[in-house]
mmCIF file of C-alpha atoms in Angstrom:
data_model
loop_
_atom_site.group_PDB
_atom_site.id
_atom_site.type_symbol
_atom_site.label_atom_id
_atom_site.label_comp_id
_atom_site.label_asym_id
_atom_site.label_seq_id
_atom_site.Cartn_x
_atom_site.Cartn_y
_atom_site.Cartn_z
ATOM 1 C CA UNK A 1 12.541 24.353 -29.931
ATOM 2 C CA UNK A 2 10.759 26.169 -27.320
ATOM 3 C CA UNK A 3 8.560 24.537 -24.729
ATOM 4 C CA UNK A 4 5.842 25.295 -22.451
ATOM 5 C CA UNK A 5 5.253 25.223 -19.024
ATOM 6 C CA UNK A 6 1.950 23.870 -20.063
ATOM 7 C CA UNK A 7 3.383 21.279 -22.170
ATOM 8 C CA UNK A 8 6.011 20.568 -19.439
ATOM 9 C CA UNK A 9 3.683 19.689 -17.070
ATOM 10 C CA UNK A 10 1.609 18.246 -19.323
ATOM 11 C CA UNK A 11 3.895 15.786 -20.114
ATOM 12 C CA UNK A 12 4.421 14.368 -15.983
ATOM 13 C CA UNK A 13 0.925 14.263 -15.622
ATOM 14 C CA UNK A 14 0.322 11.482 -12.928
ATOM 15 C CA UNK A 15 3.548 10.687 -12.667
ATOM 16 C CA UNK A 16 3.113 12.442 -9.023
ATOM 17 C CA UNK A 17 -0.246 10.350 -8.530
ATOM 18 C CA UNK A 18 1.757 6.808 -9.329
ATOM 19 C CA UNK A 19 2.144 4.872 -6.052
ATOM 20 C CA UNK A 20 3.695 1.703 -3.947
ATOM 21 C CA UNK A 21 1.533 -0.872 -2.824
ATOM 22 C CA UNK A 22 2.980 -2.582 0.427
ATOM 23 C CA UNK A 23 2.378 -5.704 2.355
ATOM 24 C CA UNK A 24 3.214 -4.093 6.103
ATOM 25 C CA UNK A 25 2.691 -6.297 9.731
ATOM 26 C CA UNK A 26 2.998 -3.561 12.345
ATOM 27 C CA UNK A 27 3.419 -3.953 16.344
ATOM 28 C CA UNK A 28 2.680 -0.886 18.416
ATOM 29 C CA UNK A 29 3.750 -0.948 22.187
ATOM 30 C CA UNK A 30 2.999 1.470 24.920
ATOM 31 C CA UNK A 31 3.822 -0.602 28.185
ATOM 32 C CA UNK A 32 2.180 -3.850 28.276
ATOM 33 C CA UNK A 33 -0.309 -2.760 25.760
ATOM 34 C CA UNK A 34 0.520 -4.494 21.976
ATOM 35 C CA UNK A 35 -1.544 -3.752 18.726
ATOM 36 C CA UNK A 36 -0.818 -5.271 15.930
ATOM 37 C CA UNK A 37 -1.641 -4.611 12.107
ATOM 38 C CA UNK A 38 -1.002 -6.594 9.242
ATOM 39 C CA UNK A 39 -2.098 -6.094 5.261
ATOM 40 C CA UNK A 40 -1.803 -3.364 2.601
ATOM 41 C CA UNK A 41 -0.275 0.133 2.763
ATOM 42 C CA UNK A 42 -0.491 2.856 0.297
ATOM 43 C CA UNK A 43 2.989 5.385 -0.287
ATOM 44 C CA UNK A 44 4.464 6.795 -2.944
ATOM 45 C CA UNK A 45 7.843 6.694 -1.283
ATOM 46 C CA UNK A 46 8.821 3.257 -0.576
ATOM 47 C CA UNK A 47 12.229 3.773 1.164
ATOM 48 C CA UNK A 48 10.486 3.582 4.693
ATOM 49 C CA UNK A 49 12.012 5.692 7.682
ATOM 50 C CA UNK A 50 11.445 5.610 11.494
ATOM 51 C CA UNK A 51 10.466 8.943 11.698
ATOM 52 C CA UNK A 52 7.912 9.450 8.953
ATOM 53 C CA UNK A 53 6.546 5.748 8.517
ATOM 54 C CA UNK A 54 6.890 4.256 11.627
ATOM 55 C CA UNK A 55 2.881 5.693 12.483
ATOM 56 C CA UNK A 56 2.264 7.170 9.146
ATOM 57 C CA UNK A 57 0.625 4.624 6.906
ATOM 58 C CA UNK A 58 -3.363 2.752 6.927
ATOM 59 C CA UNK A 59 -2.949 -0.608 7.339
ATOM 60 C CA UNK A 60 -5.293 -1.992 5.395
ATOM 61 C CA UNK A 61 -5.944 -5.751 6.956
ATOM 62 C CA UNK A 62 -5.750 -9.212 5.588
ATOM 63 C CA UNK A 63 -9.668 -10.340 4.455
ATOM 64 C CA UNK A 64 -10.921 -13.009 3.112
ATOM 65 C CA UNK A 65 -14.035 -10.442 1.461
ATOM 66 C CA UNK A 66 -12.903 -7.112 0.963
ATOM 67 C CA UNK A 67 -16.862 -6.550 -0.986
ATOM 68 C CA UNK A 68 -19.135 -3.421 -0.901
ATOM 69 C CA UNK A 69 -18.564 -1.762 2.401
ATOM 70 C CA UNK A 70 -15.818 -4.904 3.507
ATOM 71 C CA UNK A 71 -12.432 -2.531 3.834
ATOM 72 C CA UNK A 72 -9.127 -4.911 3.374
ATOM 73 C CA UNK A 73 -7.056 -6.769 1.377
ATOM 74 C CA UNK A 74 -7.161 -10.101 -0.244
ATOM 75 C CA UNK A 75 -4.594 -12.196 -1.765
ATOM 76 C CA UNK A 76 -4.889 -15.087 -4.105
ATOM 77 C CA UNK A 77 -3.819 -17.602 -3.319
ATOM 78 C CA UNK A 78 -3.084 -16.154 0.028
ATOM 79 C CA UNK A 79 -0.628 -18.101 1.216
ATOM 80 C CA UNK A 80 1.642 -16.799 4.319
ATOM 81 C CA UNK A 81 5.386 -17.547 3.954
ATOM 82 C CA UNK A 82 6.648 -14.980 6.896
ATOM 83 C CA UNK A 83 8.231 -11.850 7.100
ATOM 84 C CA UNK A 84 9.279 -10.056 4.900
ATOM 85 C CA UNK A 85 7.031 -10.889 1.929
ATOM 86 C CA UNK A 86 4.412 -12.238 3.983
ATOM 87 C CA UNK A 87 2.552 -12.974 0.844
ATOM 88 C CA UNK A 88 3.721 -15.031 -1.719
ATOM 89 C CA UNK A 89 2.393 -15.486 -4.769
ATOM 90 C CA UNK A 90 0.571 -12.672 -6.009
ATOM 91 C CA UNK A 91 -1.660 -13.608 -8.357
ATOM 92 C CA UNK A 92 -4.828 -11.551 -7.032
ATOM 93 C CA UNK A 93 -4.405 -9.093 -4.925
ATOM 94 C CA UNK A 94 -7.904 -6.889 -4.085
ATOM 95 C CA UNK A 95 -8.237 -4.097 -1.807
ATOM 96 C CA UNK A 96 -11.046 -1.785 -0.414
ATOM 97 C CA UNK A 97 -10.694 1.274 1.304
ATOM 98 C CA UNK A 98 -14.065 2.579 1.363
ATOM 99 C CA UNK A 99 -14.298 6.095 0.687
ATOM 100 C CA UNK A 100 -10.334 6.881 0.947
ATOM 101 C CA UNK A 101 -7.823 6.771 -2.474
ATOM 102 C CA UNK A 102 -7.146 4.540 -3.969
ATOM 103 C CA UNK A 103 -10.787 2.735 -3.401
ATOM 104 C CA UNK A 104 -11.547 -0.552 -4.170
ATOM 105 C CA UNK A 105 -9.437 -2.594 -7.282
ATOM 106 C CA UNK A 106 -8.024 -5.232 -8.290
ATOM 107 C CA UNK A 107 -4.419 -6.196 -9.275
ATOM 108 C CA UNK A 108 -4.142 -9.209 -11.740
ATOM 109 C CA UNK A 109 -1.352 -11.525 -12.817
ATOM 110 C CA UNK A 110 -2.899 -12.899 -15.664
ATOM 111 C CA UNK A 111 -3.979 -9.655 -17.083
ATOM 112 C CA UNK A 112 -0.185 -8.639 -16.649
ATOM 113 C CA UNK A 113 -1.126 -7.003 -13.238
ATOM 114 C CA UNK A 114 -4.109 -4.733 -14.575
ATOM 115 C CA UNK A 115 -5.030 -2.566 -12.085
ATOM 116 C CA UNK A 116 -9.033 -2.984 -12.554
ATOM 117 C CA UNK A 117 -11.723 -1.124 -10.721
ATOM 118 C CA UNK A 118 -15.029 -1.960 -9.310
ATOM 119 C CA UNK A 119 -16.654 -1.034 -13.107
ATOM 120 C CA UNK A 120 -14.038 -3.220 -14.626
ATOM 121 C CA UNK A 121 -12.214 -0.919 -16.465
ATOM 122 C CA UNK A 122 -8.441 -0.430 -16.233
ATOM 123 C CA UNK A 123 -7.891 1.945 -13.605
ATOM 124 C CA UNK A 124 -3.849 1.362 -13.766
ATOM 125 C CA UNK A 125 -0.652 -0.782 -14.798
ATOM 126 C CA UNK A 126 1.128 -2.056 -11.877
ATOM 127 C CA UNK A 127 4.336 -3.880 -11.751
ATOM 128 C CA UNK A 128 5.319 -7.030 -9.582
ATOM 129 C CA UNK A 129 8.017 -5.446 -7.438
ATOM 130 C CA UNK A 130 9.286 -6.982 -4.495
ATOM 131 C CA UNK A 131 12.522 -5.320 -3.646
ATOM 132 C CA UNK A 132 12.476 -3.319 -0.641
ATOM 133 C CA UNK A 133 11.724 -4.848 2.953
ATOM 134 C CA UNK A 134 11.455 -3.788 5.830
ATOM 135 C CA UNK A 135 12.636 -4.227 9.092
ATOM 136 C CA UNK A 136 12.332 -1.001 11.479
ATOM 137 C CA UNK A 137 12.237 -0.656 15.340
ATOM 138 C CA UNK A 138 11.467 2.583 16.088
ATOM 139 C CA UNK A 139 10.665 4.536 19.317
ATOM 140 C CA UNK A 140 8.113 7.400 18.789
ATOM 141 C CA UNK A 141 7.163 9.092 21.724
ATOM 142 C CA UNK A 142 6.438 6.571 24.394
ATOM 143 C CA UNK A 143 5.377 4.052 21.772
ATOM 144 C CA UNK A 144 7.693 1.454 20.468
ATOM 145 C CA UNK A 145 6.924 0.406 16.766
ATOM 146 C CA UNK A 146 8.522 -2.901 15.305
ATOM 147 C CA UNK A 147 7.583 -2.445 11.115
ATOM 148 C CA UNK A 148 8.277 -5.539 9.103
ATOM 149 C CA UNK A 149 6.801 -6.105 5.383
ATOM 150 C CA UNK A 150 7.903 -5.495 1.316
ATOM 151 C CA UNK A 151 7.092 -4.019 -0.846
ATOM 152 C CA UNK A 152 4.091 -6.001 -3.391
ATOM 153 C CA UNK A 153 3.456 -3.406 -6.216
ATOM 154 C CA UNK A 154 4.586 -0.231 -8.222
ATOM 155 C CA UNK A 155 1.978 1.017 -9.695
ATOM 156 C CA UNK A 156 1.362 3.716 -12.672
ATOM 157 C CA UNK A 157 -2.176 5.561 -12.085
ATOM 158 C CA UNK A 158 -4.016 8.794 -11.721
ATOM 159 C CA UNK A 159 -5.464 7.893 -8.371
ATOM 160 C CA UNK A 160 -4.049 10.053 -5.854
ATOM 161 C CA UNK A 161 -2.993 8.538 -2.946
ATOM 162 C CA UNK A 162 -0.840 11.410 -1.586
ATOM 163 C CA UNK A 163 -2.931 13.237 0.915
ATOM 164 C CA UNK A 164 -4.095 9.700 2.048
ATOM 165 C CA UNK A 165 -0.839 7.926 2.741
ATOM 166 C CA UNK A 166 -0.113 9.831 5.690
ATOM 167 C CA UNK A 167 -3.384 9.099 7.829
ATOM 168 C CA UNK A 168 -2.065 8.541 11.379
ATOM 169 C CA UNK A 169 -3.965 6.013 12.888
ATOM 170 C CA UNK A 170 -4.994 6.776 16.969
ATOM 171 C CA UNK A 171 -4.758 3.162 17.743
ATOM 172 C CA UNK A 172 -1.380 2.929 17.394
#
């Protein structure tokens, strides 16, 4: 049996688009100066390191509306239970990020964690994963970053979020 390199790469199509849906809190300090982040980050390589994720990943913050041009994340019911899952349980979980991938969706548990979009239709399959957390003090520069969080979601889609996970944020 002979096969393709058409039907080869046919047959891993999106499995390079399928990402990790994290629950991150982030403190930044230069000096006296603290900034802090907490919500959802986008990756499609969980297994977090100082020196690429320390200032490598949008946080996308907690919201109680993440609507129309609201960017965020909200999570039913929303209750905080600390680092590292932050978040527990998960039985909505919507997030907005405007114009960037992955957009704006919704995760639900009664649906068997249907990823559904804006339209309502199916946009992916994720899976309840919480098994990695995080706990990283890193020095970058003159910047000290302390990166706590889990990991919420794997999910299977065709959104890209690739060239979008690695948006260094200047605040930070």
């Amino acid at each position: 049996m002979k096969l393709s390199i058409a039907a080869l790469a046919a047959a891993f199509t999106g499995a390079a688009a399928d990402f990790w849906l994290l629950y991150l809190h982030r403190d930044s300090s230069t000096g006296w100066v603290v900034v802090s982040h907490s919500g959802g980050a986008f990756t499609n390589d969980p297994d977090l390191k100082c020196d690429r994720d320390a200032k490598g990943h949008s946080i996308y913050e907690d919201a109680g509306d993440v609507s129309g041009s609201q960017p965020g994340m909200r999570t039913v019911p929303g209750i905080f239970v600390g680092a590292p899952l932050y978040r527990d349980p998960l039985d909505v979980v919507e997030f907005n990020t405007l114009d960037n991938a992955p957009g704006h969706h919704t995760i639900y548990k009664d649906r068997d964690y249907a990823m559904v979009n804006v339209d309502g239709y199916k946009s992916g399959q994720c899976y309840l994963n919480r098994s990695y957390t995080y706990s990283l003090d890193c020095d970058v520069a003159e910047t000290h970053v302390r990166l706590s969080g889990s990991s919420m979601f794997f999910c299977e889609s065709d959104i890209d979020v690739a060239n979008f996970d690695f948006f260094i944020n200047e605040d930070i």
